[in-house]
PDB file of N, CA and C in Angstrom:
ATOM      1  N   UNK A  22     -19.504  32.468   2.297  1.00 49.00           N
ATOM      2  CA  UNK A  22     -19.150  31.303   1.547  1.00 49.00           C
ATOM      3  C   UNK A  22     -17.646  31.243   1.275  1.00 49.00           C
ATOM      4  N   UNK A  23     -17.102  32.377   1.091  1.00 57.00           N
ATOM      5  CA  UNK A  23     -15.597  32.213   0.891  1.00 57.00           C
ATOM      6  C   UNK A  23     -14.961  31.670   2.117  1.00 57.00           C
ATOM      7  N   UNK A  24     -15.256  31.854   3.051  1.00 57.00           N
ATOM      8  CA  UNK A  24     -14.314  31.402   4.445  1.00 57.00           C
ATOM      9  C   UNK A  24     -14.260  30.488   4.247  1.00 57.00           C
ATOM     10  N   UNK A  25     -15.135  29.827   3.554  1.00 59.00           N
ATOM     11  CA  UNK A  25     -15.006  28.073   3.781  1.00 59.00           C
ATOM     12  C   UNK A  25     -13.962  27.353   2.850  1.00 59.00           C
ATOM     13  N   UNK A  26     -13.599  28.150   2.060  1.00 67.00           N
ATOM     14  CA  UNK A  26     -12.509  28.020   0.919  1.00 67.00           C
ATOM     15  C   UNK A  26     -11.091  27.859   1.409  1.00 67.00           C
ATOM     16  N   UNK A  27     -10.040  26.944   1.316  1.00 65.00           N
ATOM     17  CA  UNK A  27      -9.204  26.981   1.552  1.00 65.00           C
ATOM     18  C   UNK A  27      -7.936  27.463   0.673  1.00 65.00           C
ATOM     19  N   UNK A  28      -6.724  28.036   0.958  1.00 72.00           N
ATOM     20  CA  UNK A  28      -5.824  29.051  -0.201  1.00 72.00           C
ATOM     21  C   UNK A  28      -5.701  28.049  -1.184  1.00 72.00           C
ATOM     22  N   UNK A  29      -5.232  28.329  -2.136  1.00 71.00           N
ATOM     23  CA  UNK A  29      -4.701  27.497  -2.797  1.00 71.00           C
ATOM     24  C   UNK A  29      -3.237  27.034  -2.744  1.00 71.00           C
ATOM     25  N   UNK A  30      -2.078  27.471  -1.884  1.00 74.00           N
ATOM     26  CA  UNK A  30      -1.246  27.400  -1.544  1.00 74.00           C
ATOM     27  C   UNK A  30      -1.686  26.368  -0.430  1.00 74.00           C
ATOM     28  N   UNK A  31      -2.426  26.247   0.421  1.00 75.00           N
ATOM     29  CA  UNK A  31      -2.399  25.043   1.462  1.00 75.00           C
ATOM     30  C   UNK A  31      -2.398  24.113   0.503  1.00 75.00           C
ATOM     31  N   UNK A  32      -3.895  23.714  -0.256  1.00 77.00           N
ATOM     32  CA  UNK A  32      -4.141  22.779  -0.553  1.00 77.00           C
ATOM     33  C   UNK A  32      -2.973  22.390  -1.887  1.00 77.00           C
ATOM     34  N   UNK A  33      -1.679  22.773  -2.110  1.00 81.00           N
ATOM     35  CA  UNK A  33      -0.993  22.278  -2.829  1.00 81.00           C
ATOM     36  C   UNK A  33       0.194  21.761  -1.905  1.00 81.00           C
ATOM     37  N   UNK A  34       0.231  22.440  -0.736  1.00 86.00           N
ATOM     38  CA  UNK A  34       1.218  22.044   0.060  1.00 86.00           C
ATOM     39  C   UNK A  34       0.840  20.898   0.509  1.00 86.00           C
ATOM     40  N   UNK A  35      -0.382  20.530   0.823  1.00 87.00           N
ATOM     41  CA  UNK A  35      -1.123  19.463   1.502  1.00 87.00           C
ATOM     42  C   UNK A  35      -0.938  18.420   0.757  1.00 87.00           C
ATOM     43  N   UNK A  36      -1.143  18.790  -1.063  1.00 87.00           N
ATOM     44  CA  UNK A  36      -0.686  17.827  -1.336  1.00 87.00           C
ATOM     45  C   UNK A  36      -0.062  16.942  -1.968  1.00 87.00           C
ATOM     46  N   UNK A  37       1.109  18.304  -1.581  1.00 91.00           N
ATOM     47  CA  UNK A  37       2.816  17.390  -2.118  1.00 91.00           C
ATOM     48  C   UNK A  37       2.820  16.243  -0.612  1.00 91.00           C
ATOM     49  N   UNK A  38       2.354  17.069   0.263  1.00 92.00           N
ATOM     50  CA  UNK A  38       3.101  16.380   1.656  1.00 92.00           C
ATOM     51  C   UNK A  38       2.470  14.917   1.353  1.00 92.00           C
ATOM     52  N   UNK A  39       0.468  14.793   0.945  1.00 94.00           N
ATOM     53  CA  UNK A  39       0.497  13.272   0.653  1.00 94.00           C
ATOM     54  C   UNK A  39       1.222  12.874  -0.548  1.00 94.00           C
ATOM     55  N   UNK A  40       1.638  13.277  -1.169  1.00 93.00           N
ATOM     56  CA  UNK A  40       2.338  12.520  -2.312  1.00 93.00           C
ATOM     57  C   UNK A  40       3.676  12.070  -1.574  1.00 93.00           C
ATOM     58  N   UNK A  41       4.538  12.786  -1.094  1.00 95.00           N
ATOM     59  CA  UNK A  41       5.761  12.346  -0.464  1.00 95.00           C
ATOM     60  C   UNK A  41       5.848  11.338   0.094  1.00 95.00           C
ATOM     61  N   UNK A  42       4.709  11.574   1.301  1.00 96.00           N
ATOM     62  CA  UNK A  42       4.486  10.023   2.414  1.00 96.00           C
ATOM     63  C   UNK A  42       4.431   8.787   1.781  1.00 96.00           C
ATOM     64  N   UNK A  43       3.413   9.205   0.527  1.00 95.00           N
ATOM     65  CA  UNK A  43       2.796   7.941  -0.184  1.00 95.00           C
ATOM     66  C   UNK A  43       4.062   7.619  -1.175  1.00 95.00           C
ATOM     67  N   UNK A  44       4.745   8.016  -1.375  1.00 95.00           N
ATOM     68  CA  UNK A  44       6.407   7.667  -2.098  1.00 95.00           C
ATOM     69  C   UNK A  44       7.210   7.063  -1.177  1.00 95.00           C
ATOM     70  N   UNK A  45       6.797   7.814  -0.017  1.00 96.00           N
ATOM     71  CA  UNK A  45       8.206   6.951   0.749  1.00 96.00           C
ATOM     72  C   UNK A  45       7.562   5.900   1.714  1.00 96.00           C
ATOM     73  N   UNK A  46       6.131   5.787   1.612  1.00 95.00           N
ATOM     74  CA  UNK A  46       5.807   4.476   2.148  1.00 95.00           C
ATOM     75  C   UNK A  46       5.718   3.284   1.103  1.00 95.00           C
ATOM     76  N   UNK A  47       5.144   3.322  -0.256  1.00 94.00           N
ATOM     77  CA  UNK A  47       5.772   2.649  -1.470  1.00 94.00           C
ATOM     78  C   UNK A  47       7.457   2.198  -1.150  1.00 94.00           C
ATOM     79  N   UNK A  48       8.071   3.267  -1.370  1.00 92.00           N
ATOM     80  CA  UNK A  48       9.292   2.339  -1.336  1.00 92.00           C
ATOM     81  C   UNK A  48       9.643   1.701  -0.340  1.00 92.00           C
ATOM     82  N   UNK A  49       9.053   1.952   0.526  1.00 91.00           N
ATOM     83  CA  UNK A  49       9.810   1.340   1.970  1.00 91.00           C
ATOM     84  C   UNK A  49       9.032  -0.347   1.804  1.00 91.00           C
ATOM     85  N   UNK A  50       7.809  -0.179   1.454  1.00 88.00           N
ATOM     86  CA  UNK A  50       6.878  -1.705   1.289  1.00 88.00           C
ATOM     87  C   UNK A  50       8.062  -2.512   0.395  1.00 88.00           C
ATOM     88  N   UNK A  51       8.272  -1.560  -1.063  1.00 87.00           N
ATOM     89  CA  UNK A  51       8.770  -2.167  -2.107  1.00 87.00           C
ATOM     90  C   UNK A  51      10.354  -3.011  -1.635  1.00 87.00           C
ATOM     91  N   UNK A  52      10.797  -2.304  -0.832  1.00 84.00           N
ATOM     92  CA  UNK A  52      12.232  -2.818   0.148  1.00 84.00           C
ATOM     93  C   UNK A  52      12.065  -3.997   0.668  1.00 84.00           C
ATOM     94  N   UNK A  53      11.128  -3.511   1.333  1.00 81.00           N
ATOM     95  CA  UNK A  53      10.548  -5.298   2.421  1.00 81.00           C
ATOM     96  C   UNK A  53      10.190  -5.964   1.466  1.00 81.00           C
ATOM     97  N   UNK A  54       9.609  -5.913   0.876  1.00 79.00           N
ATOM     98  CA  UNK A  54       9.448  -7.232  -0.068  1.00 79.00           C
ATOM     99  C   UNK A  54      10.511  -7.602  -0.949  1.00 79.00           C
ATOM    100  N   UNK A  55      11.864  -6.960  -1.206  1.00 78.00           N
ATOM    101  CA  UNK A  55      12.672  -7.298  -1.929  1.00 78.00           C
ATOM    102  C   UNK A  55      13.640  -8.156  -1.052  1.00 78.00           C
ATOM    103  N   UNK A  56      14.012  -7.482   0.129  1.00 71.00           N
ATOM    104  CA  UNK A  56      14.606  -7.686   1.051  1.00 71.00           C
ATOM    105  C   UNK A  56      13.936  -9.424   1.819  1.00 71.00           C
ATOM    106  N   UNK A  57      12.320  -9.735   1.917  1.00 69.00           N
ATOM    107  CA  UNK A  57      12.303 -10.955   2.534  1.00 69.00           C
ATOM    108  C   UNK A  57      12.643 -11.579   1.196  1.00 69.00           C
ATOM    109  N   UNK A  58      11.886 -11.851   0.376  1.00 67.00           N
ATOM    110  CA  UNK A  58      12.283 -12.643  -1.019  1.00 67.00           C
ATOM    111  C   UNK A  58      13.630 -12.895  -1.110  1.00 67.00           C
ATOM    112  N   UNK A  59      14.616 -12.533  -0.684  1.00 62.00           N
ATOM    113  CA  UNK A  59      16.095 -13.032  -1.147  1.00 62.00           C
ATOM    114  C   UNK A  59      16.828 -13.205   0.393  1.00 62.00           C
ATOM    115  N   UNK A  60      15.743 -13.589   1.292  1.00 63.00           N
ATOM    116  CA  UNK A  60      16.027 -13.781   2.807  1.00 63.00           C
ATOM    117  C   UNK A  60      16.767 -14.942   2.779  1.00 63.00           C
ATOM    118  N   UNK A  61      16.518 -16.582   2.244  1.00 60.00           N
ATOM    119  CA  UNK A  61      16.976 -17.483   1.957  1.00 60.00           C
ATOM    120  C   UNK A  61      18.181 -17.653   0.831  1.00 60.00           C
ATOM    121  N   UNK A  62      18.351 -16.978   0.281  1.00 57.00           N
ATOM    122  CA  UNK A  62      18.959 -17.110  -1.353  1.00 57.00           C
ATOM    123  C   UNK A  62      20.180 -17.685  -1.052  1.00 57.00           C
ATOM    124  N   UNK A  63      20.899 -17.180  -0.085  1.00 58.00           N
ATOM    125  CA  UNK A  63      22.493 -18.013   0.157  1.00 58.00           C
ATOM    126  C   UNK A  63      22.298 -19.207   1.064  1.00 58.00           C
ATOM    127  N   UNK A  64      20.742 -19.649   1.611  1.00 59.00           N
ATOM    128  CA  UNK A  64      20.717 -21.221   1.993  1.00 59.00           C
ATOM    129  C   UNK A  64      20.750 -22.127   0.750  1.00 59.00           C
ATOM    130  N   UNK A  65      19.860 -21.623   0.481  1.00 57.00           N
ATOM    131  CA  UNK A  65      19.319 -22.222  -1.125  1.00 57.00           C
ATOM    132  C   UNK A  65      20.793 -22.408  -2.150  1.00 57.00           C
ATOM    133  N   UNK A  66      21.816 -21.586  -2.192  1.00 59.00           N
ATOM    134  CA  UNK A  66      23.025 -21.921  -3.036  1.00 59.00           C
ATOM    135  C   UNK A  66      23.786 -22.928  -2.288  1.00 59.00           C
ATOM    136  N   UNK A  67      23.745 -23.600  -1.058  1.00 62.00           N
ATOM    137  CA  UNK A  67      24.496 -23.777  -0.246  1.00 62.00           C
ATOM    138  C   UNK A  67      25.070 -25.555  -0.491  1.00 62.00           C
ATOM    139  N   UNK A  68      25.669 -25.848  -0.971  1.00 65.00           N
ATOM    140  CA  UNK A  68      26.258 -27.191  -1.999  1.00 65.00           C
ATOM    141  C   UNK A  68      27.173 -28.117  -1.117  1.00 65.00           C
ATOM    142  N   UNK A  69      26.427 -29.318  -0.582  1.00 66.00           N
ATOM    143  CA  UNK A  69      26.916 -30.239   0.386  1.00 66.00           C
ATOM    144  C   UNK A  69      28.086 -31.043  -0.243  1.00 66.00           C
ATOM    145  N   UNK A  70      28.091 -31.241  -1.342  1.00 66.00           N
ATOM    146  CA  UNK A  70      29.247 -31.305  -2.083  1.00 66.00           C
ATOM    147  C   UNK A  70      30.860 -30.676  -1.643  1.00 66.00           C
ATOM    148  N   UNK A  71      30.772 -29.302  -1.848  1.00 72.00           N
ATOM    149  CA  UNK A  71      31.705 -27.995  -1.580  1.00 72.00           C
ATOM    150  C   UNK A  71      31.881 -28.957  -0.100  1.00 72.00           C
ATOM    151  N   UNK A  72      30.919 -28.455   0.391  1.00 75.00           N
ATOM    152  CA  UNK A  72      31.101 -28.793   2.630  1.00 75.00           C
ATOM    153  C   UNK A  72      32.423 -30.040   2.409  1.00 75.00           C
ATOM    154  N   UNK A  73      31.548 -31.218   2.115  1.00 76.00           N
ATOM    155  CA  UNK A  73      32.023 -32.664   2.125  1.00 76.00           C
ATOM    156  C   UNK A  73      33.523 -32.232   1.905  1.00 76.00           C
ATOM    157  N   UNK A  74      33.794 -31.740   0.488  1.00 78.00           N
ATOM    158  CA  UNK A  74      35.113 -31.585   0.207  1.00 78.00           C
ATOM    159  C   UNK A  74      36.159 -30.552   0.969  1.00 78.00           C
ATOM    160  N   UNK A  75      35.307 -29.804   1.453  1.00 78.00           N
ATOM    161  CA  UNK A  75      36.106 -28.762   2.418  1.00 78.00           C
ATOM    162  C   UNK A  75      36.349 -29.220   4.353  1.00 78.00           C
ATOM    163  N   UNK A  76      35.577 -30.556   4.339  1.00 80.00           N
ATOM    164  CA  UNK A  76      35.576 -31.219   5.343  1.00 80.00           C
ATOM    165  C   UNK A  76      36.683 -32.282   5.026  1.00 80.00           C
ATOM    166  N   UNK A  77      36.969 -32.954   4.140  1.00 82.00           N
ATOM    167  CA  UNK A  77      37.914 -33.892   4.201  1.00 82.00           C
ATOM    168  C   UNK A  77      38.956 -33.295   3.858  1.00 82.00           C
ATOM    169  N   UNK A  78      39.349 -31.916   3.087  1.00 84.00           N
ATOM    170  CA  UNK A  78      40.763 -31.132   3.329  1.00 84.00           C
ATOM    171  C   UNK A  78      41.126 -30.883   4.844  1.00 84.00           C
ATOM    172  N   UNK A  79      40.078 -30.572   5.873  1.00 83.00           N
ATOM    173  CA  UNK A  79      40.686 -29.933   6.911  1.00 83.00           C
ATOM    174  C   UNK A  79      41.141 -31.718   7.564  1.00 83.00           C
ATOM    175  N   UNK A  80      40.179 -32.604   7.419  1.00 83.00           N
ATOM    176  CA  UNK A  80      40.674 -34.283   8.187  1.00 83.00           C
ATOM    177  C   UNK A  80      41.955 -34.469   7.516  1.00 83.00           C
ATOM    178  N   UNK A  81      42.034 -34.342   6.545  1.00 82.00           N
ATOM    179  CA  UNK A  81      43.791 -34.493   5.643  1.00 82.00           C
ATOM    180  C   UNK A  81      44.402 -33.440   6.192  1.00 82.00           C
ATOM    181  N   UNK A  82      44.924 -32.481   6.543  1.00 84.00           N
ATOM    182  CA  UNK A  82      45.384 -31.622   7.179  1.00 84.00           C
ATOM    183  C   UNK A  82      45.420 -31.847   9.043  1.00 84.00           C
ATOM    184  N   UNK A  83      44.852 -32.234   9.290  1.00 86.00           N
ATOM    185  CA  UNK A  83      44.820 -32.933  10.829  1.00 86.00           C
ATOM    186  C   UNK A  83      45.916 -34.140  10.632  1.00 86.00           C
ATOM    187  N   UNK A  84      45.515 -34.809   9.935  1.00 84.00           N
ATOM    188  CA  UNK A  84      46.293 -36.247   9.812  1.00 84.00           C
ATOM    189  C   UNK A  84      47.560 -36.205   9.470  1.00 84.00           C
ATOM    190  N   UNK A  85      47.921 -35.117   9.175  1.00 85.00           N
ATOM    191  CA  UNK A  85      49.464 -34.686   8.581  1.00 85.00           C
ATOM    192  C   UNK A  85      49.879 -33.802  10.143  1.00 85.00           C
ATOM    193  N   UNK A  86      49.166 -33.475  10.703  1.00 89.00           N
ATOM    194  CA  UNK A  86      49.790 -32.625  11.818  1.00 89.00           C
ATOM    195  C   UNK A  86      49.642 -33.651  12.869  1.00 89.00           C
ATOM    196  N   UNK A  87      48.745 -35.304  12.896  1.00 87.00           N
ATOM    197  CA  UNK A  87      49.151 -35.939  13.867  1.00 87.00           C
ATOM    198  C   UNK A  87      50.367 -36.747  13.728  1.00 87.00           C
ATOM    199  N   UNK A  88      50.756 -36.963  12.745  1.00 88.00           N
ATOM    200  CA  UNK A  88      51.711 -37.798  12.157  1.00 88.00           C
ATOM    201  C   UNK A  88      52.703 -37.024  12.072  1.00 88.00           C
ATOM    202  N   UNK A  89      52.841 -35.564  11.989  1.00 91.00           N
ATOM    203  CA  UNK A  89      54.489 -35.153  12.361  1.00 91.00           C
ATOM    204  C   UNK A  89      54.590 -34.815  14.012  1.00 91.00           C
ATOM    205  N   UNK A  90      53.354 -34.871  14.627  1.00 92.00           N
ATOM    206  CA  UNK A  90      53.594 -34.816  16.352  1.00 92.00           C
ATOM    207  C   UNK A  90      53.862 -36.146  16.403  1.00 92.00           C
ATOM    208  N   UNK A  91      53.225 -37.376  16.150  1.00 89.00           N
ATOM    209  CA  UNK A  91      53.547 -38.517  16.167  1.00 89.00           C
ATOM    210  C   UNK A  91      55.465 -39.225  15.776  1.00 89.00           C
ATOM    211  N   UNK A  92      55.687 -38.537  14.544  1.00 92.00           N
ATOM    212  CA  UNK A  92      57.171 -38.620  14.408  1.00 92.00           C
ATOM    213  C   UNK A  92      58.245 -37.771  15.354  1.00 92.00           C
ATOM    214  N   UNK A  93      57.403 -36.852  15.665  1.00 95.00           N
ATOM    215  CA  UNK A  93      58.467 -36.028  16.584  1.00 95.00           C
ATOM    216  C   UNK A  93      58.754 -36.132  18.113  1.00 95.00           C
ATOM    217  N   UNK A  94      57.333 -37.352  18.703  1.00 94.00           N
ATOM    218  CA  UNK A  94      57.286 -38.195  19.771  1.00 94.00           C
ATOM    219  C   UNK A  94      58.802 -39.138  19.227  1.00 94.00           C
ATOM    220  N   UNK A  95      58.482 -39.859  18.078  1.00 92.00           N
ATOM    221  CA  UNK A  95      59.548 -41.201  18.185  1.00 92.00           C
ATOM    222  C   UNK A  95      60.941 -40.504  18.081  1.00 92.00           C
ATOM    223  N   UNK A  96      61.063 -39.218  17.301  1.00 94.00           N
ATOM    224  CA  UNK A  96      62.665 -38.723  17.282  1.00 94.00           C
ATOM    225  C   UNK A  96      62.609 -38.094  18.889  1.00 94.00           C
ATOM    226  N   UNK A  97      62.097 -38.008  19.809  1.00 95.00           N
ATOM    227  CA  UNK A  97      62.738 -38.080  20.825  1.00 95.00           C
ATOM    228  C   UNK A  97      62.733 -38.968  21.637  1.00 95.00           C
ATOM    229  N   UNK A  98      62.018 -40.461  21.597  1.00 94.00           N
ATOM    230  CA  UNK A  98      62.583 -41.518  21.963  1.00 94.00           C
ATOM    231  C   UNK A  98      63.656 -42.227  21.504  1.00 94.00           C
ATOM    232  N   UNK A  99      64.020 -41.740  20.240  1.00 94.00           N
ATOM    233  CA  UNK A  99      65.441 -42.391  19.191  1.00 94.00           C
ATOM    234  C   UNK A  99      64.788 -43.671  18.405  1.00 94.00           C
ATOM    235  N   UNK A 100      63.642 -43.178  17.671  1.00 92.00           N
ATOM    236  CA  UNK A 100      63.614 -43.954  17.184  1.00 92.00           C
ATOM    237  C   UNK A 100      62.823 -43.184  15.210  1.00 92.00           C
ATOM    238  N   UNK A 101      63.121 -44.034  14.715  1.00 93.00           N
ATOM    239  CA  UNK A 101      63.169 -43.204  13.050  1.00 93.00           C
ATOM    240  C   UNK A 101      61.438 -42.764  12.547  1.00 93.00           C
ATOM    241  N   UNK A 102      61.289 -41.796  11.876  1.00 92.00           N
ATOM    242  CA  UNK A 102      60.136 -41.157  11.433  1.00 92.00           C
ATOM    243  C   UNK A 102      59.293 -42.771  10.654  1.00 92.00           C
ATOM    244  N   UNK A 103      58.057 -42.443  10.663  1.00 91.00           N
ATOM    245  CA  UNK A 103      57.166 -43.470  10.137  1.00 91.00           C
ATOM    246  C   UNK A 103      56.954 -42.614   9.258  1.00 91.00           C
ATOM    247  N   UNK A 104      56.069 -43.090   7.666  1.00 91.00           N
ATOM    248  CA  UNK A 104      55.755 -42.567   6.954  1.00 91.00           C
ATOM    249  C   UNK A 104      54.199 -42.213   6.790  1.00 91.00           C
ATOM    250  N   UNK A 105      53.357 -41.873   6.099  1.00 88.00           N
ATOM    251  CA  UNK A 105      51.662 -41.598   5.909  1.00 88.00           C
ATOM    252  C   UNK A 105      51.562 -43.549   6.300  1.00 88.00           C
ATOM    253  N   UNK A 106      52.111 -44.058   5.185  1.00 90.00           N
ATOM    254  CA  UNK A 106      51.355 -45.289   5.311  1.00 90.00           C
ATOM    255  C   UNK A 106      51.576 -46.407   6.221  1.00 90.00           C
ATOM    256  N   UNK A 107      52.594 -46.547   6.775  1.00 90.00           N
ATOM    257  CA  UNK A 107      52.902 -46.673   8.074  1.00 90.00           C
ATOM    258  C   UNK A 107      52.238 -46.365   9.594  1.00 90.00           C
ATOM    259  N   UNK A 108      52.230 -45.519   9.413  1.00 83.00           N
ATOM    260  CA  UNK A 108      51.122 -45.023  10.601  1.00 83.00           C
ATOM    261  C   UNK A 108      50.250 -45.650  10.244  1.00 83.00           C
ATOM    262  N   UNK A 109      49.159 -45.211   8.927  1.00 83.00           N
ATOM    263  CA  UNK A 109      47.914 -45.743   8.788  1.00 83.00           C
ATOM    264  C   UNK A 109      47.528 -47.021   8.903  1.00 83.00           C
ATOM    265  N   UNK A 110      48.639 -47.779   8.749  1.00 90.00           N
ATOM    266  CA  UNK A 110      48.630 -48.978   9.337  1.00 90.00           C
ATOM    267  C   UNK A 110      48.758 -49.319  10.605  1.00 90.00           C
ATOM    268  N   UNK A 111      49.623 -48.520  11.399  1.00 86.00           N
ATOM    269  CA  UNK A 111      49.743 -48.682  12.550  1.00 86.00           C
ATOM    270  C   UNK A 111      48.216 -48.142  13.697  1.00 86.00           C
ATOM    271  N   UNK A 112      47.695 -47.572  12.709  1.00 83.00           N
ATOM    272  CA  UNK A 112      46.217 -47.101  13.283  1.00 83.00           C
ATOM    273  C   UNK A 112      45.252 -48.098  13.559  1.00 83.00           C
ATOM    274  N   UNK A 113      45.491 -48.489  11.742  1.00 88.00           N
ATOM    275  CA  UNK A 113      44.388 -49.608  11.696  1.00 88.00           C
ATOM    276  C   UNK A 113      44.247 -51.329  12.669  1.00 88.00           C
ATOM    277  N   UNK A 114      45.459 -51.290  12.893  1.00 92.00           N
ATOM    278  CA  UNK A 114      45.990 -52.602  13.959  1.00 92.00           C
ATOM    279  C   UNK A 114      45.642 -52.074  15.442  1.00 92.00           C
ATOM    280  N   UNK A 115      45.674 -51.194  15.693  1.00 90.00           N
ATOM    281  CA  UNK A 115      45.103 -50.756  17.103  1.00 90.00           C
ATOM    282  C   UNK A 115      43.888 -50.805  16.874  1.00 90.00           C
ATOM    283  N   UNK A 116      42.974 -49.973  15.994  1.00 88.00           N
ATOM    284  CA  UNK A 116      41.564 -50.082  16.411  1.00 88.00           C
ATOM    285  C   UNK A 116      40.688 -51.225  15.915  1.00 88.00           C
ATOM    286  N   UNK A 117      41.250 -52.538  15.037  1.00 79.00           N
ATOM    287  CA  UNK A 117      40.968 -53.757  14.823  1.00 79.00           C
ATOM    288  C   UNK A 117      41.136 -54.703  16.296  1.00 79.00           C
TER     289      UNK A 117
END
């Protein structure tokens, strides 16, 4: 009957080893689920507002760099710088 007995040293080793697994498969679940849950979180903050306004700084910034290539065309034909509103007029008469 004793053979069938196992030490008591296995069966404690046996079972730290399931306790370990079962710790580090817990946390690893507990990860993934933290990790999909905040999968979206920076779509979800994402403010079309901000865009819009960070879209018409870079069109204002274009429009200032066509208008000094544009003036720097006429100073080498000899003829004098136009101003913002000038041009914009001169835009608007072409594509009317």
């Amino acid at each position: 009957m004793r053979a069938l007995l196992a030490p008591p040293l296995a069966v404690g080793t046996l079972g730290l080893v399931i306790g370990l697994i079962g710790v580090i498969v817990a946390a690893t679940a507990v990860n993934i689920v933290r990790l999909r849950k905040d999968k979206n979180a920076t779509f979800l903050e994402w403010d079309p507002v901000d865009r819009a306004g960070w879209h018409r700084e870079l069109d204002e910034a274009d429009v200032h760099l066509m208008l000094a290539e544009h003036n720097a065309r006429r100073a080498r034909d000899g003829l004098r710088p136009e101003t913002m509103e000038e041009y914009a007029e001169a835009v608007r008469r072409r594509q009317a």
